[in-house]
Every structure is written in structure tokens, then in C-alpha cells.
Amino acid sequence: MDRIRIRGGRQLKGEIRISGSKNASLPLMVAALLTDRKLTLRNVPRLADISTMLQLLQQHGVTVDAAPGENGHAHGTTLTLQAGKITSTTAPYDIVRKMRASVLVLGPLLAREGQARVSLPGGCAIGARPVDLHIAGLKAMGAEIDIDGGYMVARAPKGLKGARYTFPKVSVGATENLMMAAALAKGTTVLDNAAREPEIADLAECLIAMGVPVAGAGTETLTIEGVSALKDATHSVISDRIETGTYAMAVAMTAGDVELIGGRLDLIESAVQTLRSAGVTLEQTERGLRVHRTNGALHGVDVMTEPFPGFPTDLQAQMMALMTRAEGASMITETVFESRFMHVPELSRMGANVTIHHESALVRGVPKLRGAEVMATDLRASVSLAIAALAAEGDTTLHRVYHLDRGYERLEEKLSACGADIERLKG
Ligand code: EPZ
């Protein structure tokens, strides 16, 4: 398994190109299942999760044409997907267990084929991550869903019907599953307490381009008019706001000065406000987002993760890494997932001072971190260790970097281009 070695102490200077959003690309790719027409997606990032999703869609019968990006998206991939005929309505365990976003095929397969057999994803490092809201919402649209042998076995022999459904709690994936199912349902679907993440708005924009009227994107109430057929569409994937926030924190950690090309301040308002109160300067330029903390001190600030537009849970681990070197203390509360502090023991091995109290972690800034051998446990925890390593004394070796490769395109290239002493050790 590959490892990454980082020697800390270098200031990051220069520019980093932000890729298309992983968490927007995955549902956008699944939307191709809704129709036998072509869906072309631009600015798709080159990530392990994208490859896994392509593998899943191809076994459902989707043909894939991948080409290097163009029209200013030179750093992404342009994918043309076409589900001319669905050859299988089963999403197998060995793929779903690797990437839980696979459950997003449930709604589209049910809507188009009237049946689907999708493996339950199982838990992961950050929590149990049930899919009860996906199931309840689809049942409200007329689906019959049973659990059999670890699979969700779903039927809608008479098709799905539009319904009004209120989510008991905000769920990005359940919102996306129901939006896509509603596209082919008979009648109108209204989703209340829907997720408001920018990736939801991106999916709505793509569905509209495919011929599905969707209103309310970005608000807590979505209205989707079911249609009988969709049309060819082309859509450019939104910039990855979590990658943007991640690199902003990496730059701040090294007191550097970097322009994040394609980064959008408006997609991470809450995190930007938090970083500014911690002493980091962020300004939108016409090419992206400039981040610098040239000699000012880092101040400890409190953070509570919440669904959008609150502070993103996907930036919590990275913010914690930054706060380990701040002056003063920072209380970090994780309200979205039940066990998203797996990075704490590893940060502590680098000299961080973090104490966990239930869903909160108290971080007391320390004058220095020291490099160590550390273990990645999940996607965002692994990048938080890389951020800590950038400011640590000596060498850090990060193990199990396959977690990193799921969500960060060419991380070591992007960081070394800005002066980081980082290399991937094959093996
Ligand atoms: C999406 O996961 C993202 N993944 C996650 O990013 C992100 O952390 C999460 O949204 C929250 O923003 C993708 O978009 C591919 P949820 P998702 O349904 O849809 C509970 C990353 O690092 N819940 O909004 O699975 C759930 O357990 C990943 O890129 C239920 O109880 O998240 C969690 O506590 C990690 N029942 C909360 O809701 C359900 O049926 C939010 O989950 C569904 C979810």
C-alpha cells in the first residue's frame, strides 16, 4: 500500500487548481440511469471514487466515453454516459461496501425499471450511516422495499407517484435519491427539510438541463415535476468546496500565500468566516480564492458542524489540525456524524493536545508538532494528518493513503508545486 512522506516546515506559495466536486460528480453520474439519452459531464475529477462509480454504472449497462477536459476544464475529465438499456438492476455488495454513494442508484433504477436490488452499504469509520431516510422517502412515493440478505429489494410495479415528503432530519444522499426518483414519478413531488448543499443545487441544475422542472434548489423545499422522458444534456460539475476549504487550511497552517484557482468563496461562507476569525486572510480574485497568513498569529476559534450553510462536517478534521497550532483553545463540536474524531489519536501522536468530551473536542494549541508514523482512517481524517504534517518538525509518514486518493486528486503534486516537501512512496 502506498504511503506519503511529508517533511514539515515549508511555507506554501503559488497556486493550486481546484478540481470538480467529488460529492457533486457522484450523484450527477447516477442521473444518467434515468434515461436512454446521453449525459455529458465536464470537469469531473480524477479520483478513485469516480472510477468505482463508473464500474458500478457500467455493470448496470451504462456506456462510458471519457475524454480529457477542454473548454477551460483542461484539468478535469469529460464523461459521456448513456444508459441505452439497463442490463442489471442489482448494485452488488462488493462495490457498495467500497463506496456508500452507490446507494444513490436505488431511486433512479426504481423510477426507470420499477425494481432495484441494492446492497445495504454497512457502516464506515465515521458512523453507522443508515439509509432509513432513503427508504422512507421512496416508500412515500409508492415503492415497496424489503431487506433481504443484506440487500434492499425494491419494487414499484405501477411506477412511482409524486408525493409530499418531509425529511425528519437533513440528509444529502436521501435528498439526492428522491430528487432523481421524482424525475420520472407520475405527478409532482415536494421535499421538505431537504438538504441545501451546493451539490444539491448542482444536481437540480443538471436535472433541469435533462428536461426535469426542479424548483427551490438551495432552499429547504424542493419541488420536482415528474416527466415521461428526458433529453440529451451537458453539465459542468461545480467546483469542489471541500477541496477548497482543505487547501485553504493547509496554506494557513504553513503561514503561506496561495491562490486557489477555481475556488469559490460563496460555497464555503461559514468556513471562511471561521478562518478569518482565526487570523487567516481570504479574498475572492477573478481566478479563484487567495489565502494567506503571512506572519499573523493563528487564534483558537470554536467550531460546530451543521448542514449547509453551517460549517461543513467534511472540513472538521482539517480545521482541527489547524487549531492544534493556534494560540489559545478551540472547542470543536461534531453534530452530523456520531464518530468523526478518528483523526484525534493520530494528531495526538504528533504532539497535539486534544481532549474529547462526547461530541466535542477541546483543542489546546501547542508550540510545535513533531513528525510521526500515522494512519489514515477515512478520507477527511487522512488529509487532516497531512495538514498537521506540513507544519510538524521532521518527517511524517502517512499510511493507508488509499483513503486520501478517494477524494483528493493528485494531492502530492498540488502541494509540492507550492513548495511542500512531499513524496508518494510506492509499495
Ligand atoms: C454526504 O454523505 C457526503 N457524501 C458526505 O461526504 C458528507 O459528510 C455528508 O453528505 C454530510 O454533508 C457524498 O456526498 C458522496 P447524509 P451522506 O445523508 O449523504 C444520517 C466525504 O468525506 N442519516 O447527509 O451519506 C447520517 O448517518 C463524505 O466526502 C440517517 O440517519 O450524508 C448522518 O449522521 C463523508 N439516515 C446524517 O444523517 C439516512 O437515511 C447526515 O448524513 C441517511 C443519513
PDB file of N, CA and C and ligand atoms in Angstrom, residues 22-23 26 100-101 126 129-134 169-174 197 313-314 336-338 340 379-380, ligand 1:
ATOM      1  N   LYS A  22     -16.158  16.074  -6.004  1.00  0.00           N
ATOM      2  CA  LYS A  22     -16.436  14.641  -5.893  1.00  0.00           C
ATOM      3  C   LYS A  22     -17.896  14.429  -5.505  1.00  0.00           C
ATOM      4  N   ASN A  23     -18.360  15.154  -4.511  1.00  0.00           N
ATOM      5  CA  ASN A  23     -19.694  14.905  -3.970  1.00  0.00           C
ATOM      6  C   ASN A  23     -20.815  15.446  -4.848  1.00  0.00           C
ATOM      7  N   LEU A  26     -20.643  12.390  -8.125  1.00  0.00           N
ATOM      8  CA  LEU A  26     -21.208  11.050  -7.916  1.00  0.00           C
ATOM      9  C   LEU A  26     -22.714  11.006  -8.202  1.00  0.00           C
ATOM     10  N   ARG A 100     -20.233   4.086  -0.326  1.00  0.00           N
ATOM     11  CA  ARG A 100     -21.633   4.118   0.086  1.00  0.00           C
ATOM     12  C   ARG A 100     -22.505   4.993  -0.820  1.00  0.00           C
ATOM     13  N   ALA A 101     -21.884   5.877  -1.586  1.00  0.00           N
ATOM     14  CA  ALA A 101     -22.688   6.704  -2.506  1.00  0.00           C
ATOM     15  C   ALA A 101     -23.370   5.829  -3.560  1.00  0.00           C
ATOM     16  N   ILE A 126     -16.809   6.712  10.089  1.00  0.00           N
ATOM     17  CA  ILE A 126     -17.330   7.908  10.779  1.00  0.00           C
ATOM     18  C   ILE A 126     -18.710   7.682  11.369  1.00  0.00           C
ATOM     19  N   ARG A 129     -24.235   5.323   9.667  1.00  0.00           N
ATOM     20  CA  ARG A 129     -24.679   5.831   8.359  1.00  0.00           C
ATOM     21  C   ARG A 129     -25.813   4.996   7.770  1.00  0.00           C
ATOM     22  N   PRO A 130     -26.928   4.913   8.467  1.00  0.00           N
ATOM     23  CA  PRO A 130     -28.082   4.162   7.953  1.00  0.00           C
ATOM     24  C   PRO A 130     -28.638   4.809   6.684  1.00  0.00           C
ATOM     25  N   VAL A 131     -29.532   4.084   6.025  1.00  0.00           N
ATOM     26  CA  VAL A 131     -30.184   4.620   4.827  1.00  0.00           C
ATOM     27  C   VAL A 131     -31.707   4.613   5.000  1.00  0.00           C
ATOM     28  N   ASP A 132     -32.144   4.681   6.244  1.00  0.00           N
ATOM     29  CA  ASP A 132     -33.593   4.625   6.533  1.00  0.00           C
ATOM     30  C   ASP A 132     -34.360   5.777   5.898  1.00  0.00           C
ATOM     31  N   LEU A 133     -33.719   6.935   5.754  1.00  0.00           N
ATOM     32  CA  LEU A 133     -34.430   8.082   5.166  1.00  0.00           C
ATOM     33  C   LEU A 133     -34.616   7.894   3.657  1.00  0.00           C
ATOM     34  N   HIS A 134     -33.640   7.248   3.016  1.00  0.00           N
ATOM     35  CA  HIS A 134     -33.780   6.947   1.583  1.00  0.00           C
ATOM     36  C   HIS A 134     -35.001   6.034   1.407  1.00  0.00           C
ATOM     37  N   LYS A 169     -34.800  14.395   9.310  1.00  0.00           N
ATOM     38  CA  LYS A 169     -33.529  15.073   9.544  1.00  0.00           C
ATOM     39  C   LYS A 169     -32.899  15.327   8.183  1.00  0.00           C
ATOM     40  N   VAL A 170     -32.010  16.312   8.112  1.00  0.00           N
ATOM     41  CA  VAL A 170     -31.426  16.676   6.821  1.00  0.00           C
ATOM     42  C   VAL A 170     -30.476  15.571   6.360  1.00  0.00           C
ATOM     43  N   SER A 171     -30.658  15.119   5.115  1.00  0.00           N
ATOM     44  CA  SER A 171     -29.764  14.100   4.554  1.00  0.00           C
ATOM     45  C   SER A 171     -29.453  14.443   3.094  1.00  0.00           C
ATOM     46  N   VAL A 172     -28.173  14.649   2.797  1.00  0.00           N
ATOM     47  CA  VAL A 172     -27.750  14.973   1.432  1.00  0.00           C
ATOM     48  C   VAL A 172     -28.106  13.826   0.492  1.00  0.00           C
ATOM     49  N   GLY A 173     -27.680  12.617   0.829  1.00  0.00           N
ATOM     50  CA  GLY A 173     -27.885  11.480  -0.073  1.00  0.00           C
ATOM     51  C   GLY A 173     -29.349  11.147  -0.268  1.00  0.00           C
ATOM     52  N   ALA A 174     -30.127  11.199   0.820  1.00  0.00           N
ATOM     53  CA  ALA A 174     -31.561  10.867   0.695  1.00  0.00           C
ATOM     54  C   ALA A 174     -32.265  11.918  -0.169  1.00  0.00           C
ATOM     55  N   GLU A 197     -27.114  21.770   0.436  1.00  0.00           N
ATOM     56  CA  GLU A 197     -25.711  21.823  -0.004  1.00  0.00           C
ATOM     57  C   GLU A 197     -25.610  22.270  -1.458  1.00  0.00           C
ATOM     58  N   THR A 313     -19.242  19.486   7.954  1.00  0.00           N
ATOM     59  CA  THR A 313     -18.628  18.382   8.686  1.00  0.00           C
ATOM     60  C   THR A 313     -17.405  17.857   7.940  1.00  0.00           C
ATOM     61  N   ASP A 314     -17.378  17.987   6.632  1.00  0.00           N
ATOM     62  CA  ASP A 314     -16.253  17.473   5.838  1.00  0.00           C
ATOM     63  C   ASP A 314     -14.998  18.329   5.980  1.00  0.00           C
ATOM     64  N   VAL A 336     -23.037  16.211  13.033  1.00  0.00           N
ATOM     65  CA  VAL A 336     -23.618  15.492  11.898  1.00  0.00           C
ATOM     66  C   VAL A 336     -23.361  13.992  11.981  1.00  0.00           C
ATOM     67  N   PHE A 337     -22.117  13.589  12.302  1.00  0.00           N
ATOM     68  CA  PHE A 337     -21.798  12.161  12.402  1.00  0.00           C
ATOM     69  C   PHE A 337     -21.424  11.815  13.834  1.00  0.00           C
ATOM     70  N   GLU A 338     -21.698  10.543  14.198  1.00  0.00           N
ATOM     71  CA  GLU A 338     -21.522  10.186  15.615  1.00  0.00           C
ATOM     72  C   GLU A 338     -20.102   9.819  15.992  1.00  0.00           C
ATOM     73  N   ARG A 340     -16.804  11.015  14.313  1.00  0.00           N
ATOM     74  CA  ARG A 340     -15.910  11.604  13.309  1.00  0.00           C
ATOM     75  C   ARG A 340     -14.702  12.260  13.984  1.00  0.00           C
ATOM     76  N   LEU A 379     -11.434   9.448   4.660  1.00  0.00           N
ATOM     77  CA  LEU A 379     -10.986  10.440   3.675  1.00  0.00           C
ATOM     78  C   LEU A 379     -10.531  11.755   4.298  1.00  0.00           C
ATOM     79  N   ARG A 380     -11.359  12.351   5.118  1.00  0.00           N
ATOM     80  CA  ARG A 380     -11.040  13.689   5.627  1.00  0.00           C
ATOM     81  C   ARG A 380     -10.063  13.610   6.805  1.00  0.00           C
TER      82      ARG A 380
HETATM   83  C1  EPZ B   1     -22.843  13.163   2.059  1.00  0.00           C
HETATM   84  O1  EPZ B   1     -22.946  11.896   2.697  1.00  0.00           O
HETATM   85  C2  EPZ B   1     -21.385  13.311   1.661  1.00  0.00           C
HETATM   86  N1  EPZ B   1     -21.022  12.255   0.723  1.00  0.00           N
HETATM   87  C3  EPZ B   1     -20.505  13.230   2.905  1.00  0.00           C
HETATM   88  O2  EPZ B   1     -19.152  13.447   2.498  1.00  0.00           O
HETATM   89  C4  EPZ B   1     -20.921  14.362   3.850  1.00  0.00           C
HETATM   90  O3  EPZ B   1     -20.149  14.263   5.038  1.00  0.00           O
HETATM   91  C5  EPZ B   1     -22.410  14.232   4.190  1.00  0.00           C
HETATM   92  O4  EPZ B   1     -23.183  14.224   2.967  1.00  0.00           O
HETATM   93  C6  EPZ B   1     -22.898  15.379   5.051  1.00  0.00           C
HETATM   94  O5  EPZ B   1     -22.659  16.589   4.406  1.00  0.00           O
HETATM   95  C7  EPZ B   1     -21.376  12.389  -0.590  1.00  0.00           C
HETATM   96  O6  EPZ B   1     -21.976  13.366  -0.980  1.00  0.00           O
HETATM   97  C8  EPZ B   1     -20.961  11.286  -1.511  1.00  0.00           C
HETATM   98  P1  EPZ B   1     -26.161  12.486   4.976  1.00  0.00           P
HETATM   99  P2  EPZ B   1     -24.412  11.299   3.071  1.00  0.00           P
HETATM  100  O7  EPZ B   1     -27.172  11.541   4.448  1.00  0.00           O
HETATM  101  O8  EPZ B   1     -25.376  11.683   2.023  1.00  0.00           O
HETATM  102  C9  EPZ B   1     -27.713  10.385   8.905  1.00  0.00           C
HETATM  103  C10 EPZ B   1     -16.888  12.962   2.312  1.00  0.00           C
HETATM  104  O9  EPZ B   1     -15.980  12.995   3.147  1.00  0.00           O
HETATM  105  N2  EPZ B   1     -28.583   9.621   8.001  1.00  0.00           N
HETATM  106  O10 EPZ B   1     -26.349  13.950   4.788  1.00  0.00           O
HETATM  107  O11 EPZ B   1     -24.239   9.867   3.394  1.00  0.00           O
HETATM  108  C11 EPZ B   1     -26.237  10.058   8.721  1.00  0.00           C
HETATM  109  O12 EPZ B   1     -25.891   8.909   9.470  1.00  0.00           O
HETATM  110  C12 EPZ B   1     -18.223  12.369   2.679  1.00  0.00           C
HETATM  111  O13 EPZ B   1     -16.799  13.414   1.130  1.00  0.00           O
HETATM  112  C13 EPZ B   1     -29.590   8.825   8.557  1.00  0.00           C
HETATM  113  O14 EPZ B   1     -29.738   8.755   9.770  1.00  0.00           O
HETATM  114  O15 EPZ B   1     -24.723  12.099   4.414  1.00  0.00           O
HETATM  115  C14 EPZ B   1     -25.568  11.307   9.220  1.00  0.00           C
HETATM  116  O16 EPZ B   1     -25.492  11.253  10.628  1.00  0.00           O
HETATM  117  C15 EPZ B   1     -18.222  11.799   4.094  1.00  0.00           C
HETATM  118  N3  EPZ B   1     -30.399   8.117   7.722  1.00  0.00           N
HETATM  119  C16 EPZ B   1     -26.533  12.427   8.809  1.00  0.00           C
HETATM  120  O17 EPZ B   1     -27.794  11.780   8.576  1.00  0.00           O
HETATM  121  C17 EPZ B   1     -30.265   8.179   6.357  1.00  0.00           C
HETATM  122  O18 EPZ B   1     -31.060   7.521   5.649  1.00  0.00           O
HETATM  123  C18 EPZ B   1     -26.133  13.144   7.531  1.00  0.00           C
HETATM  124  O19 EPZ B   1     -25.944  12.157   6.530  1.00  0.00           O
HETATM  125  C19 EPZ B   1     -29.253   8.987   5.816  1.00  0.00           C
HETATM  126  C20 EPZ B   1     -28.431   9.706   6.657  1.00  0.00           C
END
